[in-house]
Coordinates of C-alpha atoms in Angstrom, one line a residue:
M1 CA -73.2 26.9 -57.8
R2 CA -75.9 24.5 -58.7
Y3 CA -78.5 23.3 -56.1
E4 CA -77.1 19.7 -56.4
S5 CA -73.7 20.9 -55.4
L6 CA -74.8 22.8 -52.5
R7 CA -76.9 20.0 -51.2
S8 CA -73.9 17.7 -51.5
I9 CA -71.8 20.2 -49.6
Y10 CA -74.4 20.3 -46.8
Y11 CA -74.7 16.6 -46.5
I12 CA -70.9 15.9 -46.6
A13 CA -70.5 18.5 -43.8
L14 CA -73.3 17.0 -41.8
K15 CA -71.9 13.5 -42.2
D16 CA -68.4 14.6 -40.9
M17 CA -70.0 16.4 -38.1
K18 CA -71.7 13.3 -36.9
T19 CA -68.8 11.0 -37.6
Y20 CA -65.8 12.9 -36.6
Y21 CA -66.3 16.3 -34.9
L22 CA -68.9 15.6 -32.3
K23 CA -66.6 13.2 -30.6
P24 CA -64.9 13.8 -27.2
P25 CA -61.4 13.8 -28.7
A26 CA -62.1 16.4 -31.2
I27 CA -64.0 18.5 -28.6
S28 CA -61.4 18.3 -25.9
W29 CA -58.6 19.2 -28.4
G30 CA -60.5 22.2 -29.7
I31 CA -61.2 23.6 -26.2
V32 CA -58.6 22.3 -23.7
F33 CA -55.5 23.2 -25.7
P34 CA -56.2 27.1 -26.0
V35 CA -57.7 27.3 -22.4
A36 CA -54.5 25.7 -21.1
W37 CA -52.3 28.2 -22.8
I38 CA -54.4 31.1 -21.6
L39 CA -54.7 29.8 -18.1
A40 CA -50.8 29.6 -17.9
F41 CA -50.7 33.3 -18.8
Y42 CA -53.7 34.2 -16.4
L43 CA -51.8 32.7 -13.5
R44 CA -49.0 34.8 -14.4
N45 CA -50.8 38.1 -15.0
Q46 CA -54.2 38.0 -13.6
Q47 CA -54.9 41.7 -13.7
N48 CA -54.8 42.1 -17.5
F49 CA -56.4 38.8 -18.3
G50 CA -59.1 40.6 -20.3
D51 CA -56.4 41.7 -22.7
L52 CA -55.7 38.1 -23.6
V53 CA -59.4 37.2 -24.6
P54 CA -59.2 38.2 -28.3
G55 CA -55.9 35.9 -28.6
L56 CA -57.8 33.1 -26.7
I57 CA -60.8 33.4 -29.2
A58 CA -58.5 33.4 -32.2
M59 CA -56.5 30.6 -31.0
T60 CA -59.7 28.7 -30.4
V61 CA -60.6 29.3 -34.0
L62 CA -57.3 28.0 -35.2
F63 CA -57.2 24.9 -33.2
S64 CA -60.8 23.9 -33.2
T65 CA -61.1 24.0 -37.1
T66 CA -57.7 22.2 -37.7
A67 CA -58.2 19.7 -34.9
M68 CA -59.8 17.0 -37.3
E69 CA -59.7 18.7 -40.6
A70 CA -55.9 18.2 -41.1
V71 CA -56.6 14.3 -40.9
V72 CA -60.1 13.5 -42.1
I73 CA -59.3 13.4 -45.8
N74 CA -56.4 11.2 -45.5
F75 CA -58.4 8.9 -43.1
E76 CA -61.2 8.6 -45.7
L77 CA -58.7 7.9 -48.5
R78 CA -57.3 5.1 -46.6
L79 CA -60.8 3.6 -45.9
G80 CA -61.8 4.2 -49.4
S81 CA -65.0 6.1 -48.4
L82 CA -63.9 9.3 -50.4
E83 CA -63.8 7.2 -53.5
R84 CA -67.3 6.0 -52.9
L85 CA -68.5 9.6 -52.4
L86 CA -67.0 10.4 -55.9
L87 CA -68.9 7.4 -57.3
A88 CA -72.1 9.5 -56.7
P89 CA -72.9 12.6 -58.6
V90 CA -70.7 14.7 -56.6
T91 CA -67.7 16.8 -57.7
L92 CA -64.4 16.8 -56.1
P93 CA -64.6 20.5 -55.2
S94 CA -68.0 19.8 -53.6
V95 CA -66.4 17.1 -51.5
L96 CA -63.6 19.4 -50.4
L97 CA -66.0 22.3 -49.7
G98 CA -68.2 20.1 -47.6
K99 CA -65.2 18.8 -45.5
I100 CA -64.2 22.6 -45.1
L101 CA -67.7 23.6 -44.1
G102 CA -67.9 20.7 -41.6
G103 CA -64.7 22.1 -40.0
A104 CA -65.9 25.6 -39.9
I105 CA -69.2 24.7 -38.2
F106 CA -67.4 22.7 -35.5
G107 CA -65.1 25.5 -35.0
L108 CA -68.1 28.0 -34.7
M109 CA -69.5 25.8 -31.9
I110 CA -66.4 25.6 -30.0
T111 CA -65.6 29.2 -30.5
S112 CA -69.0 30.5 -29.6
A113 CA -68.7 28.5 -26.2
I114 CA -65.4 30.0 -25.3
T115 CA -66.5 33.5 -26.3
L116 CA -69.7 33.3 -24.2
V117 CA -67.9 32.2 -21.2
S118 CA -65.2 34.9 -21.5
V119 CA -67.9 37.5 -22.0
L120 CA -69.9 36.4 -19.1
A121 CA -67.0 35.8 -16.8
L122 CA -65.3 39.1 -17.5
G123 CA -68.3 41.3 -18.1
L124 CA -67.1 42.1 -21.7
Y125 CA -70.5 43.3 -22.8
R126 CA -69.4 46.4 -24.9
M127 CA -68.1 44.1 -27.8
N128 CA -69.2 44.8 -31.4
L129 CA -71.1 41.7 -32.5
V130 CA -71.1 42.7 -36.1
Y131 CA -67.4 43.2 -36.1
L132 CA -66.9 39.9 -34.2
L133 CA -68.9 37.8 -36.8
L134 CA -67.4 39.4 -39.8
T135 CA -64.0 38.4 -38.5
L136 CA -64.8 35.0 -37.2
V137 CA -66.9 33.7 -40.1
P138 CA -64.1 34.1 -42.7
S139 CA -61.5 33.0 -40.2
L140 CA -63.3 29.7 -39.5
L141 CA -63.5 28.9 -43.2
L142 CA -59.9 30.0 -43.8
F143 CA -58.4 27.8 -41.1
S144 CA -60.7 24.9 -41.9
A145 CA -59.2 25.3 -45.5
L146 CA -55.7 25.5 -44.0
G147 CA -56.4 22.2 -42.4
A148 CA -57.7 20.5 -45.5
L149 CA -54.6 21.9 -47.5
I150 CA -52.3 20.4 -45.0
C151 CA -54.1 17.1 -45.1
V152 CA -53.7 16.8 -48.8
L153 CA -50.0 17.8 -48.9
V154 CA -49.0 14.5 -47.3
R155 CA -50.3 10.9 -47.5
E156 CA -50.1 9.7 -43.9
I157 CA -52.3 10.8 -40.9
F158 CA -49.5 11.1 -38.7
E159 CA -47.5 13.3 -41.2
A160 CA -50.6 15.7 -41.4
Q161 CA -50.7 16.0 -37.5
T162 CA -47.0 16.8 -37.4
L163 CA -47.1 19.2 -40.3
A164 CA -50.2 21.1 -38.9
N165 CA -48.3 22.0 -35.8
L166 CA -45.7 24.0 -37.8
P167 CA -48.0 26.9 -39.0
R168 CA -50.1 26.5 -35.9
F169 CA -47.3 27.3 -33.5
L170 CA -45.8 29.9 -35.7
M171 CA -48.9 31.8 -35.8
V172 CA -49.6 31.5 -32.0
F173 CA -46.3 33.0 -31.2
L174 CA -46.0 35.7 -34.0
S175 CA -49.7 36.8 -34.6
G176 CA -50.2 38.8 -31.5
V177 CA -52.0 36.2 -29.5
F178 CA -50.1 36.9 -26.3
T179 CA -48.0 39.9 -27.1
P180 CA -48.8 42.6 -29.7
V181 CA -47.2 42.4 -33.0
S182 CA -45.9 45.9 -32.6
S183 CA -43.7 44.6 -29.8
L184 CA -41.8 42.0 -32.1
P185 CA -38.5 42.8 -34.0
P186 CA -39.1 44.7 -37.2
V187 CA -38.3 41.5 -39.3
L188 CA -40.8 39.3 -37.4
Q189 CA -43.4 42.0 -37.7
Q190 CA -43.1 41.9 -41.4
F191 CA -43.5 38.1 -41.3
A192 CA -46.6 38.4 -38.8
Y193 CA -48.5 40.2 -41.4
V194 CA -48.2 37.3 -43.8
L195 CA -49.9 35.1 -41.3
P196 CA -53.7 35.0 -41.4
L197 CA -54.2 34.6 -37.7
T198 CA -52.6 38.1 -37.2
Y199 CA -55.8 39.6 -39.0
T200 CA -58.1 37.4 -37.0
V201 CA -56.4 38.6 -33.7
D202 CA -56.5 42.1 -34.8
G203 CA -60.3 42.0 -35.8
V204 CA -61.4 40.2 -32.6
R205 CA -59.5 42.8 -30.6
Q206 CA -61.2 45.7 -32.2
A207 CA -64.6 43.9 -31.9
F208 CA -64.0 44.1 -28.1
G209 CA -63.1 47.8 -28.3
N210 CA -59.4 47.7 -28.2
A211 CA -57.1 49.4 -30.8
G212 CA -56.0 47.5 -33.7
T213 CA -52.9 47.8 -35.9
V214 CA -54.8 48.0 -39.1
N215 CA -58.4 49.0 -40.2
I216 CA -60.9 46.2 -39.3
A217 CA -62.2 46.3 -42.9
I218 CA -58.6 45.3 -44.1
D219 CA -58.6 42.5 -41.6
I220 CA -61.7 41.1 -43.0
L221 CA -60.8 41.6 -46.5
V222 CA -57.4 39.8 -46.0
L223 CA -59.2 36.9 -44.4
I224 CA -61.7 36.7 -47.2
V225 CA -58.8 36.7 -49.7
F226 CA -56.9 33.9 -47.9
I227 CA -59.8 31.5 -48.3
P228 CA -59.7 30.8 -52.1
A229 CA -55.9 31.1 -51.9
L230 CA -56.0 28.0 -49.7
I231 CA -58.9 26.1 -51.2
L232 CA -57.7 26.3 -54.9
P233 CA -54.3 24.5 -54.2
A234 CA -56.1 22.0 -52.0
T235 CA -58.4 21.1 -54.7
K236 CA -55.8 20.6 -57.2
L237 CA -53.7 18.5 -54.8
L238 CA -56.7 16.4 -54.0
A239 CA -57.3 15.8 -57.6
R240 CA -53.9 14.6 -58.1
R241 CA -54.6 11.7 -55.6
F242 CA -57.2 10.4 -58.1
A243 CA -55.2 11.0 -61.3

C-alpha cells in the first residue's frame, strides 16, 4: 500500500474519532451496555464473576466497535461528506479502511478501560498479555469491519441500527459470553463456531489462563481470516452506491 493511501487512512480515522467516537453517546453505548449485562449476571452469581470477565471483554469489543461504525457511512452519504472525500486523491478502499480503523481504535480505548478495571478489581494479574493482544487486535478490526458491512447493506441509518442488533445478539447468546459453547445443544454448537465472537471469547479466556475449546493459534487465525472476508464485500457494496 502506498504512503499516500496509508496517510489517507490515518487522517480519515482521526477525523472520525474527533467527529463521532469521542462523544458521550458513543462512549456510553460502548461501555454501559456490556457492563449492564454483566452486572445482571454478577448479581445472580457473585462467586464465579471472574469467569464472566472474558465474555465481558469480548462483548465490549463487539459493542464498542459497532456502536457508531454501523451508521457513520450512511450518515456521511446523506450529508455528502463522503463524496467530498472522494473528490480528493483518496480511493474508496482507503476511505472504508479509514472508517474501520477509526472504529477499531475507539474499541481499543473502551476495551482497554474495561479490561484494566476488571484486572485490578478482581486481581487477575496472571493473564498472558501477548495472547490477549493477539486476540483483541484482529477482533477489533473484524467487528469494526462488520459494522461497516452492515452499514453499506442498507441505505437508512435506522435500518443499519436495527440490522446490527441481529448479529450482535446472536453472538452474545451463542458465542460463549455467558455460558460455554460446549453446554449448548449440538446443532447450536456447530452454528456457534461460524460466529467470530466465539473465537474472541475463547482466545480471551485462554489469555486469562482458562481452558479453551480450540487452540488459541486457531482462534487468532480464524479472526484474521474473517477480516478480509468482511472488508471485501463491504468495499464492493459501497462502490455500488457511487455507480
